[in-house]
XYZ file of C-alpha atoms in Angstrom:
427
model
C -0.332 0.152 0.168
C 0.903 3.169 -1.419
C 2.088 5.551 2.151
C 2.831 9.056 2.022
C 6.103 10.707 2.610
C 5.525 12.082 5.959
C 4.427 8.681 7.084
C 7.130 7.178 4.796
C 9.656 9.376 7.118
C 7.276 8.287 10.893
C 7.755 4.482 10.223
C 10.979 4.675 10.441
C 12.179 7.643 12.102
C 10.369 5.136 14.716
C 11.302 1.712 14.541
C 15.708 3.927 14.226
C 14.034 5.580 17.400
C 12.928 3.117 19.100
C 16.358 0.695 18.449
C 18.887 3.597 19.373
C 17.353 4.863 22.364
C 16.357 0.734 23.983
C 20.042 0.567 23.615
C 20.156 3.605 24.409
C 18.570 2.875 27.265
C 19.818 -0.812 27.987
C 23.516 0.714 28.682
C 22.532 3.817 30.785
C 20.693 0.535 33.505
C 23.807 -1.600 32.967
C 26.142 1.443 34.289
C 23.942 3.164 36.558
C 23.401 -0.858 38.116
C 27.658 -1.420 37.892
C 27.543 1.836 39.820
C 24.764 1.273 42.559
C 27.338 -2.338 43.144
C 30.134 -0.436 43.553
C 29.190 1.545 45.759
C 27.806 -1.762 47.822
C 31.016 -3.104 47.230
C 33.763 -0.778 48.374
C 31.391 -0.210 51.208
C 31.926 -3.649 52.772
C 35.953 -3.416 51.797
C 36.370 0.498 53.754
C 33.992 -2.135 56.776
C 36.956 -5.056 56.329
C 38.995 -2.974 57.681
C 36.979 -1.152 60.296
C 36.304 -4.135 61.094
C 39.965 -6.323 61.118
C 41.650 -2.680 62.633
C 38.769 -2.774 66.008
C 39.577 -6.517 65.986
C 42.959 -6.448 66.881
C 42.152 -3.496 70.031
C 39.573 -5.437 70.517
C 39.906 -9.734 71.201
C 36.971 -10.222 71.886
C 35.176 -9.531 68.689
C 37.141 -12.904 67.717
C 33.944 -14.624 69.833
C 30.974 -13.168 67.195
C 30.752 -15.912 65.629
C 27.098 -14.671 64.838
C 25.744 -11.969 62.934
C 24.647 -9.705 64.685
C 24.003 -5.890 65.110
C 27.122 -4.882 63.626
C 25.721 -8.108 60.807
C 29.451 -9.027 60.993
C 30.931 -12.391 62.267
C 33.920 -14.258 62.954
C 35.023 -18.421 62.293
C 38.026 -19.529 62.663
C 39.178 -21.376 59.785
C 42.092 -23.895 59.284
C 45.005 -24.008 56.725
C 43.841 -25.703 53.746
C 40.579 -22.970 53.867
C 42.728 -19.875 54.168
C 42.167 -17.948 51.054
C 44.131 -14.792 50.364
C 42.065 -12.892 48.540
C 37.919 -11.229 49.023
C 35.119 -12.817 47.745
C 32.125 -10.684 47.040
C 28.763 -12.135 46.347
C 25.179 -11.759 46.164
C 22.830 -14.732 48.860
C 19.129 -14.775 50.188
C 19.219 -14.905 54.496
C 15.754 -14.891 56.058
C 14.501 -11.117 58.305
C 12.702 -11.909 61.184
C 10.254 -8.798 59.936
C 9.390 -9.902 56.993
C 9.388 -13.519 57.495
C 11.282 -13.924 54.538
C 14.517 -14.763 52.707
C 15.879 -11.344 51.279
C 18.929 -10.897 49.252
C 22.764 -9.984 50.750
C 25.643 -8.459 49.459
C 28.763 -10.596 51.494
C 32.329 -10.020 51.277
C 33.728 -13.263 52.713
C 38.420 -12.564 53.769
C 40.140 -13.866 55.914
C 43.009 -12.871 58.070
C 45.509 -13.914 60.553
C 44.614 -12.141 64.091
C 47.389 -11.140 66.456
C 47.510 -14.193 67.905
C 48.152 -15.935 64.471
C 44.881 -17.852 64.234
C 43.153 -18.405 60.550
C 40.191 -16.456 60.694
C 36.984 -15.635 58.463
C 35.177 -12.346 58.253
C 31.840 -12.368 56.871
C 30.618 -9.315 55.984
C 26.355 -8.152 54.735
C 24.597 -6.036 53.596
C 20.422 -5.560 53.069
C 20.610 -4.604 48.973
C 16.566 -4.861 49.793
C 17.265 -0.364 48.905
C 18.967 -1.397 46.396
C 16.502 -3.235 44.199
C 14.250 -1.052 45.141
C 16.383 1.867 43.628
C 16.345 -0.828 39.970
C 12.335 -1.012 40.592
C 12.037 2.076 39.977
C 15.326 3.587 38.095
C 14.064 0.721 35.875
C 9.654 2.504 35.993
C 11.651 6.572 35.416
C 13.930 3.926 31.770
C 11.056 2.705 30.697
C 8.791 6.200 31.295
C 11.402 8.206 29.677
C 12.169 5.883 26.894
C 7.613 6.676 26.066
C 7.645 9.933 26.679
C 11.070 10.176 24.865
C 9.767 8.374 21.288
C 6.555 9.327 21.562
C 7.720 13.926 22.062
C 10.219 12.891 18.759
C 8.314 11.390 16.911
C 5.158 14.581 17.588
C 7.321 17.266 17.699
C 8.637 15.583 14.024
C 5.163 14.479 12.432
C 4.347 18.442 13.304
C 7.789 19.929 11.743
C 6.958 16.885 8.273
C 3.759 18.712 8.135
C 4.080 22.172 8.268
C 6.940 21.570 6.357
C 5.204 19.755 2.916
C 2.756 22.076 3.385
C 3.614 23.959 0.313
C 4.691 20.027 -1.315
C 0.311 20.028 -1.215
C 0.123 23.149 -2.013
C 2.093 22.567 -5.667
C 0.453 19.117 -5.722
C -3.127 20.896 -5.027
C -2.032 22.726 -8.377
C -0.812 20.274 -10.303
C -3.763 17.867 -10.144
C -6.460 21.107 -10.513
C -4.538 22.142 -13.270
C -5.783 21.540 -17.329
C -4.535 22.457 -20.934
C -5.946 24.662 -22.257
C -8.012 25.932 -19.219
C -6.940 29.712 -17.483
C -5.972 29.099 -13.436
C -4.430 31.519 -11.136
C -0.865 31.893 -11.583
C 0.082 33.821 -8.528
C 3.664 34.074 -8.198
C 3.563 32.130 -4.640
C 7.009 31.974 -2.327
C 7.843 28.796 0.391
C 10.185 29.219 2.884
C 11.961 26.112 1.892
C 14.622 26.376 -0.750
C 14.105 23.229 -3.082
C 10.181 24.106 -2.989
C 10.095 27.269 -4.078
C 12.306 25.858 -7.024
C 9.812 23.030 -7.628
C 7.348 25.912 -7.811
C 9.716 27.750 -10.482
C 10.567 24.983 -12.785
C 6.330 23.814 -12.828
C 5.333 27.174 -13.439
C 7.694 27.380 -16.327
C 6.587 23.458 -18.020
C 3.242 25.178 -17.948
C 3.619 27.971 -19.608
C 5.747 25.652 -22.678
C 3.675 22.899 -21.734
C 1.008 25.641 -22.425
C 2.273 28.014 -25.704
C 2.449 24.360 -27.569
C -1.015 23.229 -26.827
C -2.105 26.350 -28.307
C 0.037 25.851 -31.452
C -1.024 22.359 -31.470
C -4.819 23.771 -31.378
C -3.743 26.038 -34.003
C -2.342 23.624 -36.413
C -5.299 21.398 -35.496
C -7.701 23.414 -36.556
C -6.439 24.937 -39.398
C -5.542 22.203 -41.036
C -9.070 20.756 -40.450
C -10.683 23.659 -42.014
C -8.377 23.644 -45.366
C -9.199 20.284 -45.455
C -12.670 20.836 -45.588
C -12.676 23.899 -47.985
C -11.076 21.913 -51.238
C -12.302 19.027 -49.793
C -15.762 20.041 -50.426
C -15.335 21.974 -53.691
C -13.549 18.377 -55.219
C -16.925 16.592 -54.105
C -19.169 19.843 -55.939
C -17.277 19.679 -59.099
C -17.242 15.558 -58.763
C -21.372 16.188 -58.609
C -21.348 17.933 -61.321
C -19.418 15.387 -63.736
C -21.654 12.957 -62.213
C -23.947 15.148 -64.271
C -22.970 14.982 -67.417
C -24.341 12.346 -69.846
C -22.458 12.247 -71.908
C -19.704 10.021 -69.440
C -20.812 6.395 -69.800
C -20.829 4.039 -67.812
C -17.656 3.031 -66.469
C -16.670 6.581 -66.089
C -19.762 6.741 -63.789
C -18.628 4.456 -61.506
C -15.528 5.446 -61.504
C -16.108 8.732 -61.004
C -18.146 8.416 -58.050
C -16.045 5.448 -56.409
C -13.531 8.943 -56.215
C -17.076 10.801 -54.860
C -17.043 7.987 -51.854
C -13.539 8.512 -50.912
C -12.900 12.314 -50.060
C -16.858 11.802 -48.947
C -15.075 9.229 -46.415
C -11.526 12.258 -46.478
C -14.111 14.113 -44.780
C -16.182 11.925 -42.627
C -12.461 11.098 -40.806
C -11.359 14.371 -41.061
C -13.632 15.423 -38.791
C -13.388 12.625 -36.917
C -9.426 13.430 -36.294
C -9.908 16.552 -35.152
C -12.950 15.748 -32.702
C -10.662 13.451 -31.152
C -7.978 15.860 -30.969
C -10.790 18.526 -28.941
C -11.700 16.021 -27.079
C -8.126 14.972 -25.925
C -7.456 18.787 -25.894
C -10.652 18.594 -23.527
C -12.061 21.963 -25.412
C -15.266 20.352 -23.932
C -14.844 20.862 -20.388
C -18.008 22.533 -19.612
C -20.706 20.217 -17.664
C -24.027 20.428 -16.450
C -26.286 17.463 -16.020
C -27.954 15.806 -18.816
C -30.492 13.719 -18.682
C -29.656 10.441 -20.859
C -33.405 8.814 -21.060
C -34.652 12.271 -22.787
C -30.989 12.053 -24.866
C -31.469 9.078 -26.433
C -35.288 8.882 -27.299
C -33.855 12.470 -28.890
C -31.643 10.117 -30.677
C -33.351 6.990 -31.977
C -36.848 9.933 -33.315
C -33.177 11.396 -34.947
C -31.903 7.919 -36.395
C -35.888 7.197 -37.994
C -35.033 7.084 -40.862
C -32.057 5.308 -40.989
C -33.421 2.485 -38.992
C -36.738 2.201 -40.500
C -33.786 1.558 -43.760
C -32.103 -1.261 -42.090
C -35.052 -2.802 -40.856
C -34.672 -2.705 -36.932
C -36.069 -2.627 -34.561
C -35.569 -0.649 -31.630
C -36.924 -0.873 -28.146
C -35.330 1.204 -25.031
C -36.733 0.098 -21.927
C -36.565 1.871 -18.947
C -35.205 1.385 -15.715
C -33.920 3.465 -14.450
C -33.371 6.548 -14.328
C -29.662 8.183 -15.723
C -28.218 11.350 -14.921
C -24.423 12.671 -14.812
C -22.949 15.447 -15.140
C -21.337 15.855 -18.505
C -20.786 17.911 -21.712
C -24.010 18.239 -23.182
C -22.372 18.184 -27.088
C -20.304 14.798 -25.990
C -23.100 13.290 -24.529
C -23.822 13.903 -27.888
C -21.516 12.478 -29.527
C -20.818 9.418 -27.204
C -24.948 8.520 -27.411
C -25.283 8.508 -31.678
C -21.941 6.746 -31.817
C -23.304 4.132 -29.944
C -26.054 4.497 -31.664
C -25.089 4.375 -35.706
C -22.661 1.625 -34.867
C -25.174 -0.450 -33.648
C -27.667 0.009 -36.111
C -25.243 -0.156 -39.374
C -23.910 -3.347 -38.111
C -26.376 -4.240 -37.254
C -28.476 -7.001 -40.152
C -31.869 -6.125 -41.963
C -34.662 -6.969 -39.684
C -32.620 -6.833 -36.706
C -33.102 -6.103 -32.703
C -31.240 -2.847 -30.475
C -32.365 -2.876 -26.775
C -31.251 -0.315 -24.952
C -31.342 -0.746 -22.215
C -31.306 1.800 -18.763
C -30.220 2.131 -15.589
C -29.671 4.245 -12.906
C -25.815 3.297 -13.254
C -25.435 1.429 -16.987
C -27.039 1.681 -20.170
C -26.306 -1.123 -22.692
C -26.972 -0.766 -26.616
C -28.396 -4.898 -27.293
C -27.599 -5.429 -31.106
C -27.990 -8.328 -33.165
C -25.042 -8.401 -35.887
C -22.588 -10.402 -37.109
C -22.468 -14.140 -34.827
C -18.836 -13.734 -34.578
C -17.979 -11.522 -31.700
C -15.159 -8.932 -31.986
C -12.104 -8.823 -31.034
C -12.560 -6.851 -27.279
C -8.096 -6.134 -27.204
C -8.932 -3.683 -30.817
C -12.409 -3.029 -30.552
C -11.567 0.336 -29.408
C -8.330 0.914 -31.181
C -8.339 4.012 -33.396
C -8.866 2.032 -37.472
C -9.349 -1.260 -35.898
C -13.412 -2.202 -38.828
C -15.758 -4.459 -38.210
C -15.618 -6.679 -40.672
C -15.099 -5.001 -44.257
C -17.108 -2.822 -44.808
C -14.433 0.558 -46.160
C -16.730 3.184 -45.971
C -16.326 3.012 -41.868
C -13.105 5.722 -40.472
C -12.321 3.340 -38.015
C -12.829 5.907 -35.377
C -16.000 5.943 -33.820
C -15.464 3.346 -31.071
C -12.416 5.212 -30.310
C -14.387 8.342 -29.679
C -16.055 7.053 -27.380
C -13.655 6.002 -25.458
C -11.128 9.140 -25.874
C -14.614 10.681 -24.587
C -14.813 8.263 -21.382
C -10.944 8.607 -20.189
C -12.119 12.700 -19.922
C -14.439 11.446 -16.421
C -13.382 9.647 -13.720
C -15.172 6.610 -12.748
C -16.934 6.027 -15.976
C -15.922 2.856 -18.268
C -16.591 1.355 -21.572
C -17.428 -2.582 -22.119
C -17.703 -5.159 -25.029
C -19.024 -8.588 -24.294
C -20.830 -10.562 -26.765
C -23.258 -13.836 -25.612
C -26.046 -15.727 -26.975
C -25.704 -14.904 -30.570
C -25.705 -10.460 -29.395
C -23.265 -7.647 -29.077
C -23.370 -5.490 -25.815
C -21.382 -1.997 -25.397
C -22.240 -1.519 -21.975
C -21.860 2.451 -21.001
C -20.941 2.288 -16.618
C -20.956 5.975 -14.458
C -19.511 5.716 -10.980
C -17.273 2.783 -10.940
C -16.317 1.192 -7.812
């Protein structure tokens, strides 16, 4: 799933922060814990020195064989048990106050008393307070960890959102921009250098595109106009020649074929001009169009053509199809669909126009073989061997549909019937 740059950045920032702060918290915890242990151990070593000094001054302390108020004891040991180095370790001892075992830090040190006897000094100190300190420290670290992540992510999101506002403004401008449609180009200044440069480049690109668009539009219109005039003149002259009684049948047929080719060129020129205008968004004004009423009107307009082909046309209204559409494009769209369904129908064929709320289906008889779905809407694709066709009718339909997001037209073939299905608000 695609995500915006802001959330993409925040996602990876959170992942990195979680890792970095977790490592930092672990190292900090280990360091503090080591300092606490060092502090306790240093205290035990200092007490060892003080107690051994006291033993030399007061031999009665050698009889202190159990832990008392001063939390130390001295027991005689053999020569084999004697060790030169002190030992530090943790051990659980029973505490009467809590009626349960509690953790202690213990130091063992062997020494030789004033009587040349070997003695073992054991000193202990409770680490209950140390454990509470570690617990409090751990809790504080976790809270700090969470608050740091939330704060950094929140500040970063705020700053990113503020920094990206110019980008979204530029993006919104590009979304609203259409070729040939004037839009406000008020000079905008952005505090971020890169966005300022991007905005300037986009404005310059739009100006260049508008110039090319205008030149192309003018060329197409001029070329079409210049072609229409000589073609019309040639067709008129062909009519005059055909009316000449001195022509034999062979020359008459030849001139008729040339005239038909010229008419096809006129139709092709008009279709190409229409395609160009549609693709250049020259039909951008929209209004509410009643497709039900428009279809009824077109069927009446093509009544002669329908009677000539002897096609049975039925308008089946199962809903009301209305949409915000360009009136001219709606007329062209439905006209092409209707003409296509009649022209390529066989005599005494059938055409059903089924109108629903979000769909219009043109169902017609005709060729008993399906058309090529992958090519049917391509330019200059022809159905069968009809040389009078320009091959642009269905292409114009597809081009019109592309101008409206959510619309689509599809072709289906079922039970020897051809279906052209127009859908709006496609999900």
